[in-house]
XYZ file of N, CA and C in Angstrom:
633
model
N 160.252 -11.462 76.746
C 160.506 -12.165 78.099
C 159.161 -12.415 78.794
N 158.235 -11.440 78.703
C 156.961 -11.607 79.262
C 156.286 -12.734 78.569
N 156.270 -12.858 77.293
C 155.636 -14.017 76.609
C 156.200 -15.391 77.028
N 157.561 -15.297 77.257
C 158.153 -16.682 77.684
C 157.703 -17.121 79.119
N 157.635 -16.033 79.961
C 157.135 -16.302 81.347
C 155.651 -16.700 81.222
N 154.873 -16.044 80.403
C 153.439 -16.514 80.355
C 153.286 -17.943 79.839
N 154.112 -18.234 78.773
C 154.089 -19.669 78.210
C 154.399 -20.696 79.210
N 155.490 -20.295 80.058
C 155.921 -21.207 81.025
C 154.852 -21.486 82.175
N 154.187 -20.301 82.526
C 153.061 -20.397 83.468
C 151.911 -21.225 82.988
N 151.569 -21.071 81.660
C 150.546 -21.951 81.001
C 150.931 -23.402 81.067
N 152.195 -23.749 80.674
C 152.657 -25.093 80.632
C 152.562 -25.771 82.006
N 153.022 -24.828 82.989
C 152.957 -25.463 84.396
C 151.531 -25.725 84.853
N 150.555 -24.847 84.405
C 149.116 -25.049 84.678
C 148.669 -26.269 84.000
N 149.030 -26.561 82.769
C 148.517 -27.719 82.041
C 149.084 -29.069 82.614
N 150.457 -29.053 83.058
C 151.082 -30.175 83.638
C 150.430 -30.461 85.082
N 150.189 -29.227 85.766
C 149.513 -29.487 87.088
C 148.185 -30.086 86.859
N 147.371 -29.658 85.927
C 146.065 -30.157 85.680
C 146.107 -31.635 85.374
N 147.163 -32.060 84.619
C 147.345 -33.505 84.313
C 147.698 -34.218 85.423
N 148.539 -33.800 86.392
C 148.902 -34.508 87.539
C 147.917 -34.534 88.607
N 147.181 -33.474 88.726
C 146.115 -33.329 89.788
C 144.780 -33.626 89.235
N 144.186 -34.835 89.486
C 142.843 -35.201 89.040
C 141.773 -34.397 89.664
N 140.720 -34.036 88.974
C 139.629 -33.314 89.566
C 138.818 -34.324 90.414
N 138.067 -33.828 91.368
C 137.151 -34.566 92.187
C 136.019 -35.203 91.223
N 135.794 -36.524 91.366
C 134.786 -37.166 90.547
C 135.365 -37.836 89.355
N 136.738 -37.811 89.220
C 137.447 -38.274 87.984
C 137.737 -39.834 88.201
N 137.487 -40.627 87.179
C 137.892 -42.106 87.203
C 139.115 -42.288 86.452
N 139.911 -43.261 86.831
C 141.076 -43.646 86.016
C 141.361 -45.228 86.175
N 142.004 -45.730 85.199
C 142.352 -47.135 85.230
C 143.874 -47.217 84.845
N 144.598 -48.026 85.730
C 145.959 -48.231 85.524
C 146.377 -49.692 85.479
N 146.690 -50.151 84.206
C 147.259 -51.462 84.187
C 148.744 -51.461 84.744
N 149.109 -52.576 85.443
C 150.441 -52.607 86.181
C 151.002 -53.875 85.977
N 152.419 -54.003 85.963
C 153.099 -55.217 85.939
C 154.416 -55.080 86.719
N 154.811 -56.034 87.403
C 156.070 -55.918 88.228
C 156.444 -57.219 88.779
N 157.099 -57.042 89.955
C 157.817 -58.192 90.658
C 157.399 -58.099 92.111
N 157.540 -59.298 92.838
C 157.351 -59.370 94.266
C 158.374 -60.225 94.870
N 158.579 -60.006 96.175
C 159.391 -60.872 97.091
C 158.506 -61.301 98.117
N 158.339 -62.574 98.427
C 157.422 -63.142 99.374
C 157.875 -64.393 100.107
N 157.365 -64.578 101.345
C 157.544 -65.748 102.072
C 156.333 -65.951 103.019
N 156.342 -67.226 103.633
C 155.339 -67.457 104.587
C 156.042 -67.550 105.912
N 155.148 -67.205 107.027
C 155.675 -67.244 108.375
C 155.717 -68.683 108.820
N 156.485 -68.951 109.872
C 156.654 -70.224 110.471
C 156.868 -71.389 109.441
N 157.785 -71.142 108.571
C 158.184 -72.225 107.484
C 159.679 -72.579 107.741
N 159.848 -73.471 108.833
C 161.202 -73.961 109.202
C 161.326 -75.414 108.745
N 162.476 -75.809 108.430
C 162.690 -77.201 107.973
C 163.876 -77.823 108.795
N 163.505 -79.040 109.203
C 164.692 -79.778 110.032
C 165.290 -80.756 109.027
N 166.582 -80.606 108.916
C 167.343 -81.570 107.905
C 168.527 -82.065 108.734
N 169.037 -83.270 108.140
C 170.187 -83.910 108.581
C 171.421 -83.201 108.317
N 172.262 -82.622 109.225
C 173.370 -81.982 108.926
C 174.576 -82.933 109.251
N 175.725 -82.398 109.423
C 176.919 -83.296 109.646
C 176.822 -83.783 111.038
N 176.619 -85.069 111.227
C 176.557 -85.750 112.581
C 175.384 -84.979 113.504
N 174.469 -84.399 112.945
C 173.426 -83.774 113.708
C 172.389 -83.199 112.901
N 171.228 -82.812 113.595
C 170.184 -82.210 112.907
C 170.291 -80.620 112.920
N 169.843 -80.058 111.891
C 169.948 -78.657 111.797
C 168.593 -77.973 111.323
N 168.359 -76.742 111.529
C 167.110 -76.079 111.048
C 167.312 -75.094 110.053
N 166.544 -75.079 108.988
C 166.607 -74.008 108.001
C 165.387 -73.236 107.953
N 165.510 -71.906 107.878
C 164.394 -70.899 107.846
C 164.086 -70.634 106.310
N 162.851 -70.454 106.051
C 162.440 -70.037 104.657
C 162.961 -68.718 104.347
N 163.325 -68.480 103.145
C 163.771 -67.261 102.520
C 162.786 -66.646 101.611
N 163.018 -65.303 101.265
C 162.084 -64.651 100.296
C 162.319 -65.288 98.903
N 161.067 -65.461 98.213
C 161.105 -65.946 96.893
C 160.653 -64.822 95.910
N 161.368 -64.845 94.719
C 161.075 -63.860 93.702
C 159.940 -64.389 92.888
N 158.903 -63.436 92.502
C 157.895 -63.744 91.735
C 157.366 -62.659 90.889
N 156.214 -62.865 90.082
C 155.809 -61.783 89.206
C 154.417 -61.326 89.606
N 154.013 -60.199 89.360
C 152.768 -59.517 89.674
C 152.276 -58.782 88.478
N 150.975 -58.952 88.139
C 150.386 -58.186 87.056
C 148.838 -58.071 87.208
N 148.286 -56.923 86.905
C 146.954 -56.617 86.953
C 146.521 -55.261 86.575
N 145.440 -54.790 87.167
C 145.014 -53.321 86.896
C 144.252 -52.859 88.124
N 144.242 -51.573 88.235
C 143.446 -50.960 89.370
C 142.576 -49.871 88.726
N 141.390 -49.589 89.238
C 140.527 -48.486 88.885
C 140.489 -47.636 90.127
N 140.574 -46.252 89.867
C 140.614 -45.272 90.912
C 139.554 -44.205 90.853
N 138.987 -43.734 91.897
C 138.017 -42.778 91.878
C 138.465 -41.628 92.800
N 138.574 -40.417 92.274
C 139.064 -39.263 93.044
C 137.824 -38.859 93.859
N 137.637 -39.169 95.168
C 136.534 -38.793 95.897
C 136.655 -37.430 96.451
N 137.771 -37.035 96.885
C 137.999 -35.632 97.405
C 139.394 -35.197 96.837
N 139.737 -33.974 97.098
C 140.938 -33.362 96.589
C 142.184 -34.273 96.920
N 142.242 -34.686 98.121
C 143.514 -35.439 98.524
C 143.259 -36.940 98.729
N 141.970 -37.372 98.580
C 141.679 -38.782 98.875
C 140.981 -39.518 97.688
N 141.548 -40.629 97.243
C 140.850 -41.426 96.215
C 140.782 -42.834 96.847
N 139.771 -43.535 96.214
C 139.623 -44.958 96.457
C 139.890 -45.802 95.264
N 140.334 -46.960 95.564
C 140.667 -47.794 94.299
C 140.424 -49.306 94.607
N 140.211 -50.056 93.543
C 140.014 -51.465 93.556
C 140.683 -52.018 92.403
N 141.259 -53.268 92.623
C 142.043 -53.853 91.628
C 141.897 -55.396 91.447
N 142.467 -55.917 90.381
C 142.487 -57.421 90.317
C 143.979 -57.731 89.829
N 144.634 -58.546 90.537
C 145.907 -58.886 90.355
C 146.229 -60.375 90.386
N 147.089 -60.798 89.498
C 147.707 -62.170 89.653
C 149.136 -61.978 90.282
N 149.413 -62.874 91.258
C 150.786 -62.925 91.754
C 151.250 -64.275 92.014
N 152.525 -64.485 91.818
C 153.174 -65.764 92.049
C 154.000 -65.636 93.335
N 153.532 -66.084 94.405
C 154.274 -65.872 95.748
C 154.759 -67.305 96.230
N 155.123 -67.338 97.492
C 155.470 -68.535 98.108
C 156.773 -68.265 98.971
N 157.675 -69.259 98.907
C 158.951 -69.211 99.766
C 159.903 -70.171 99.121
N 161.199 -70.002 99.556
C 162.302 -70.952 99.116
C 163.251 -71.210 100.223
N 163.917 -72.354 100.323
C 164.866 -72.596 101.208
C 166.375 -72.399 100.630
N 166.327 -72.267 99.181
C 167.505 -72.110 98.502
C 168.346 -73.407 98.533
N 169.630 -73.420 98.330
C 170.423 -74.620 98.342
C 170.916 -74.943 99.741
N 170.621 -76.109 100.244
C 171.070 -76.508 101.499
C 171.943 -77.711 101.549
N 173.123 -77.526 101.912
C 174.173 -78.633 101.874
C 174.089 -79.409 100.547
N 173.941 -80.728 100.553
C 173.971 -81.524 99.364
C 172.488 -81.835 98.915
N 171.412 -81.107 99.410
C 170.011 -81.313 98.945
C 169.760 -80.421 97.741
N 168.775 -80.907 97.010
C 168.292 -79.959 95.914
C 167.723 -78.813 96.372
N 167.488 -77.845 95.474
C 166.792 -76.564 95.863
C 165.354 -76.884 96.124
N 164.767 -76.386 97.193
C 163.405 -76.646 97.631
C 162.619 -75.326 97.715
N 161.488 -75.253 97.080
C 160.636 -74.007 97.104
C 159.207 -74.494 96.868
N 158.304 -73.507 97.211
C 156.879 -73.680 96.916
C 156.415 -72.308 96.249
N 155.569 -72.513 95.245
C 154.949 -71.389 94.500
C 153.433 -71.403 94.701
N 152.987 -70.251 95.206
C 151.511 -70.046 95.486
C 151.081 -69.083 94.406
N 150.024 -69.578 93.659
C 149.399 -68.668 92.612
C 148.103 -68.043 93.054
N 148.108 -66.803 93.253
C 147.010 -66.077 93.898
C 146.389 -65.152 92.769
N 145.014 -65.005 92.830
C 144.363 -63.841 92.362
C 143.866 -62.995 93.537
N 144.276 -61.756 93.441
C 144.066 -60.967 94.606
C 143.286 -59.589 94.198
N 142.463 -59.205 95.229
C 141.583 -57.944 94.948
C 141.959 -56.911 95.939
N 142.752 -55.932 95.789
C 143.075 -54.935 96.812
C 142.062 -53.822 96.770
N 141.600 -53.474 97.929
C 140.717 -52.217 98.079
C 141.462 -51.231 98.940
N 141.652 -50.089 98.336
C 142.630 -49.078 99.005
C 142.033 -47.583 99.163
N 142.556 -46.967 100.152
C 142.384 -45.517 100.229
C 143.784 -44.999 99.822
N 143.749 -43.997 98.976
C 144.911 -43.398 98.479
C 144.866 -41.897 98.894
N 145.880 -41.578 99.796
C 145.992 -40.234 100.335
C 147.072 -39.443 99.579
N 146.670 -38.331 98.792
C 147.692 -37.619 98.107
C 148.152 -36.555 99.021
N 149.515 -36.743 99.330
C 150.095 -35.904 100.476
C 150.008 -34.526 100.369
N 150.361 -33.914 99.175
C 150.362 -32.394 98.843
C 150.106 -32.181 97.449
N 148.897 -32.070 97.038
C 148.538 -32.017 95.647
C 149.102 -30.820 94.910
N 149.382 -29.723 95.562
C 150.017 -28.579 94.985
C 151.470 -28.633 94.793
N 152.236 -29.114 95.893
C 153.682 -29.180 95.787
C 154.160 -30.451 95.242
N 153.535 -31.509 95.588
C 153.959 -32.900 95.157
C 152.810 -33.675 94.548
N 152.389 -33.113 93.451
C 151.264 -33.799 92.676
C 151.631 -35.213 92.367
N 150.722 -36.138 92.541
C 151.049 -37.580 92.151
C 151.624 -38.500 93.208
N 152.040 -37.897 94.420
C 152.645 -38.774 95.432
C 151.546 -39.129 96.394
N 151.425 -40.353 96.632
C 150.236 -40.809 97.518
C 150.703 -42.003 98.443
N 150.162 -41.916 99.664
C 150.294 -42.963 100.587
C 149.000 -43.846 100.546
N 149.094 -45.152 100.692
C 147.894 -45.983 100.511
C 147.854 -47.149 101.523
N 146.666 -47.526 101.853
C 146.406 -48.740 102.824
C 145.041 -49.076 102.587
N 144.804 -50.436 103.044
C 143.403 -50.913 102.864
C 143.404 -52.464 103.264
N 142.696 -53.171 102.424
C 142.524 -54.570 102.741
C 142.573 -55.264 101.359
N 143.078 -56.525 101.369
C 143.246 -57.274 100.151
C 142.734 -58.740 100.311
N 141.819 -59.074 99.442
C 141.310 -60.524 99.500
C 142.011 -61.281 98.370
N 142.429 -62.434 98.723
C 143.075 -63.346 97.729
C 142.484 -64.657 97.660
N 142.612 -65.251 96.426
C 142.111 -66.710 96.258
C 143.253 -67.417 95.680
N 143.520 -68.601 96.269
C 144.691 -69.481 95.885
C 144.200 -70.408 94.768
N 144.750 -70.084 93.563
C 144.480 -70.960 92.455
C 145.174 -72.300 92.478
N 146.441 -72.291 92.900
C 147.179 -73.581 93.022
C 148.361 -73.297 93.712
N 148.977 -74.465 94.263
C 150.302 -74.347 95.032
C 151.099 -75.497 94.469
N 152.294 -75.273 94.152
C 153.327 -76.186 93.636
C 154.543 -76.293 94.437
N 154.977 -77.467 94.807
C 156.296 -77.771 95.392
C 157.380 -78.025 94.411
N 158.479 -77.473 94.435
C 159.640 -77.777 93.520
C 160.773 -78.171 94.322
N 161.197 -79.402 94.065
C 162.367 -80.041 94.593
C 163.294 -80.515 93.523
N 164.391 -79.642 93.196
C 165.111 -79.952 92.069
C 164.340 -79.865 90.829
N 164.369 -80.931 89.986
C 163.573 -80.932 88.785
C 162.176 -81.532 88.926
N 161.748 -81.899 90.192
C 160.547 -82.524 90.412
C 159.548 -81.464 90.968
N 158.328 -81.554 90.431
C 157.225 -80.598 90.835
C 155.973 -81.355 91.243
N 155.449 -81.126 92.368
C 154.279 -81.774 92.878
C 153.221 -80.652 93.260
N 151.996 -81.011 93.080
C 150.866 -80.137 93.528
C 150.596 -80.348 95.001
N 150.499 -79.227 95.673
C 150.324 -79.356 97.237
C 149.184 -78.331 97.594
N 148.269 -78.020 96.664
C 147.206 -77.121 96.918
C 146.468 -77.373 98.137
N 146.160 -78.667 98.359
C 145.263 -79.095 99.475
C 145.966 -78.894 100.890
N 147.271 -78.433 100.894
C 147.878 -78.127 102.129
C 147.603 -76.726 102.536
N 146.805 -75.946 101.718
C 146.594 -74.575 102.011
C 145.085 -74.323 101.940
N 144.624 -73.361 102.811
C 143.324 -72.774 102.587
C 143.328 -71.917 101.470
N 142.092 -71.887 100.815
C 141.998 -71.109 99.552
C 141.979 -69.669 99.676
N 141.260 -69.133 100.728
C 141.068 -67.692 100.930
C 142.158 -67.031 101.759
N 142.781 -65.934 101.196
C 143.785 -65.188 102.005
C 143.297 -63.749 102.204
N 143.621 -63.262 103.322
C 143.310 -61.844 103.739
C 144.620 -61.151 104.083
N 144.905 -59.932 103.588
C 146.074 -59.280 104.018
C 145.781 -57.747 104.009
N 146.753 -57.073 104.690
C 146.558 -55.544 104.742
C 147.712 -54.973 104.029
N 147.438 -54.333 102.785
C 148.456 -53.665 102.124
C 148.693 -52.232 102.570
N 149.973 -51.776 102.515
C 150.221 -50.459 102.882
C 151.456 -50.116 101.889
N 151.449 -48.857 101.341
C 152.530 -48.530 100.557
C 152.557 -47.136 100.107
N 153.262 -46.830 99.098
C 153.336 -45.513 98.432
C 153.458 -45.537 96.938
N 152.900 -44.616 96.279
C 152.950 -44.549 94.836
C 153.287 -43.163 94.267
N 153.760 -43.064 93.106
C 154.034 -41.745 92.593
C 153.712 -41.824 91.032
N 152.939 -40.818 90.554
C 152.423 -40.745 89.192
C 152.990 -39.527 88.497
N 153.636 -39.638 87.384
C 154.147 -38.571 86.529
C 153.854 -38.618 85.193
N 153.008 -37.723 84.763
C 152.578 -37.748 83.312
C 151.901 -39.077 82.858
N 151.236 -39.678 83.735
C 150.596 -40.956 83.451
C 151.282 -42.159 83.922
N 152.657 -42.069 84.020
C 153.382 -43.232 84.383
C 153.375 -43.341 86.068
N 153.142 -44.557 86.464
C 152.954 -44.768 87.850
C 153.939 -45.904 88.371
N 154.621 -45.571 89.546
C 155.489 -46.621 90.192
C 154.799 -46.818 91.570
N 154.577 -47.999 91.970
C 153.898 -48.361 93.132
C 154.625 -49.398 93.991
N 154.853 -49.121 95.199
C 155.590 -50.039 96.139
C 154.740 -50.198 97.361
N 154.447 -51.458 97.676
C 153.624 -51.739 98.766
C 154.032 -53.064 99.440
N 153.667 -53.199 100.696
C 153.909 -54.427 101.513
C 152.537 -55.000 101.887
N 152.332 -56.264 101.616
C 151.059 -56.904 101.959
C 151.308 -57.872 103.279
N 150.638 -57.490 104.379
C 150.767 -58.199 105.670
C 149.723 -59.198 105.774
N 149.988 -60.477 105.736
C 148.960 -61.494 105.833
C 148.467 -61.627 107.172
N 147.106 -61.776 107.319
C 146.361 -61.917 108.585
C 145.735 -63.221 108.666
N 145.546 -63.965 107.635
C 144.798 -65.259 107.670
C 145.752 -66.403 107.723
N 145.516 -67.278 108.428
C 146.242 -68.612 108.596
C 145.970 -69.524 107.360
N 146.850 -69.716 106.512
C 146.637 -70.614 105.280
C 146.900 -72.063 105.508
N 147.311 -72.374 106.763
C 147.779 -73.774 106.993
C 146.441 -74.695 107.003
N 146.501 -75.717 106.138
C 145.316 -76.586 106.039
C 145.760 -78.026 106.296
N 146.796 -78.180 107.071
C 147.246 -79.576 107.518
C 146.935 -79.768 108.945
N 146.110 -80.831 109.228
C 145.700 -80.968 110.604
C 146.727 -81.315 111.562
N 147.711 -82.074 111.065
C 148.774 -82.503 112.060
C 149.896 -81.494 112.267
N 149.767 -80.376 111.590
C 150.736 -79.318 111.866
C 150.061 -78.168 112.515
N 150.690 -77.824 113.678
C 150.189 -76.767 114.546
C 150.961 -75.479 114.090
N 150.781 -74.913 113.022
C 151.551 -73.738 112.516
C 150.540 -72.664 111.978
N 151.067 -71.406 112.060
C 150.216 -70.328 111.379
C 151.068 -69.797 110.195
N 150.601 -70.287 109.004
C 151.142 -69.877 107.814
C 150.483 -68.596 107.301
N 151.156 -67.517 107.394
C 150.645 -66.231 106.962
C 151.567 -65.621 105.908
N 151.002 -65.037 104.829
C 151.900 -64.543 103.738
C 152.445 -63.136 104.147
N 153.530 -62.841 103.575
C 154.108 -61.494 103.626
C 154.810 -61.225 102.243
N 154.452 -60.057 101.523
C 155.016 -59.908 100.268
C 155.257 -58.433 99.955
N 156.388 -58.153 99.390
C 156.658 -56.853 98.832
C 156.322 -56.812 97.304
N 155.520 -55.741 96.946
C 155.279 -55.647 95.500
C 155.838 -54.356 94.955
N 156.538 -54.313 93.836
C 156.914 -53.227 93.055
C 156.352 -53.327 91.716
N 155.511 -52.426 91.333
C 154.866 -52.405 90.014
C 155.019 -51.155 89.254
N 155.059 -51.218 88.022
C 155.056 -49.989 87.035
C 153.812 -50.059 86.095
N 153.207 -48.944 85.949
C 151.982 -48.987 85.055
C 151.828 -47.562 84.414
N 150.767 -47.498 83.625
C 150.349 -46.245 83.048
C 148.799 -45.959 83.352
N 148.583 -44.726 83.830
C 147.325 -44.376 84.228
C 146.476 -43.706 83.086
N 145.331 -44.211 82.720
C 144.429 -43.755 81.781
C 143.250 -43.023 82.484
N 143.113 -41.750 82.183
C 142.065 -40.906 82.952
C 140.840 -41.144 82.070
N 139.570 -41.486 82.615
C 138.438 -41.656 81.818
C 137.605 -40.414 81.769
């Protein structure tokens, strides 16, 4: 019985050491997942039945993929930087007898985060995170039914957002959920007095390689 208890204690110590990174440790985590996004102030006026009506933009589904490098600066605090591709934008869905209308914004984003590990001893691997994210717009496409047009010139290229979220790592596998709050106005159309700011939920899964 004592041997069994000793073996269980040793296993718990090994697992704890795997979950709790030592100060000064580097790790790299490739991630892939999905996002829901839309832009602020994206209303559309359309001709309804004997009148005009307004439609608000809805969240659009997209894909996210990339990798993050993390440095364990202190016992409960790590800093990370990453590079991600994300397909964001918005959609109006199906409106009356109109074709489906949406826009896709293709970004390369660099998030810089502080990761706070809530309780390394009781809940190893659980972290809250926040920071700043810089994005560069590669291209923008408008989809109306089967017709696709390039509308990149309607947007400013550089985006800035504030990411905040939570992640959990268990035996190397990482689940990460965050919300990116856009703070930069992307509208580049002079005749439109609007503030187009991004807002996106990211959910990614990955595997953490300790270096």
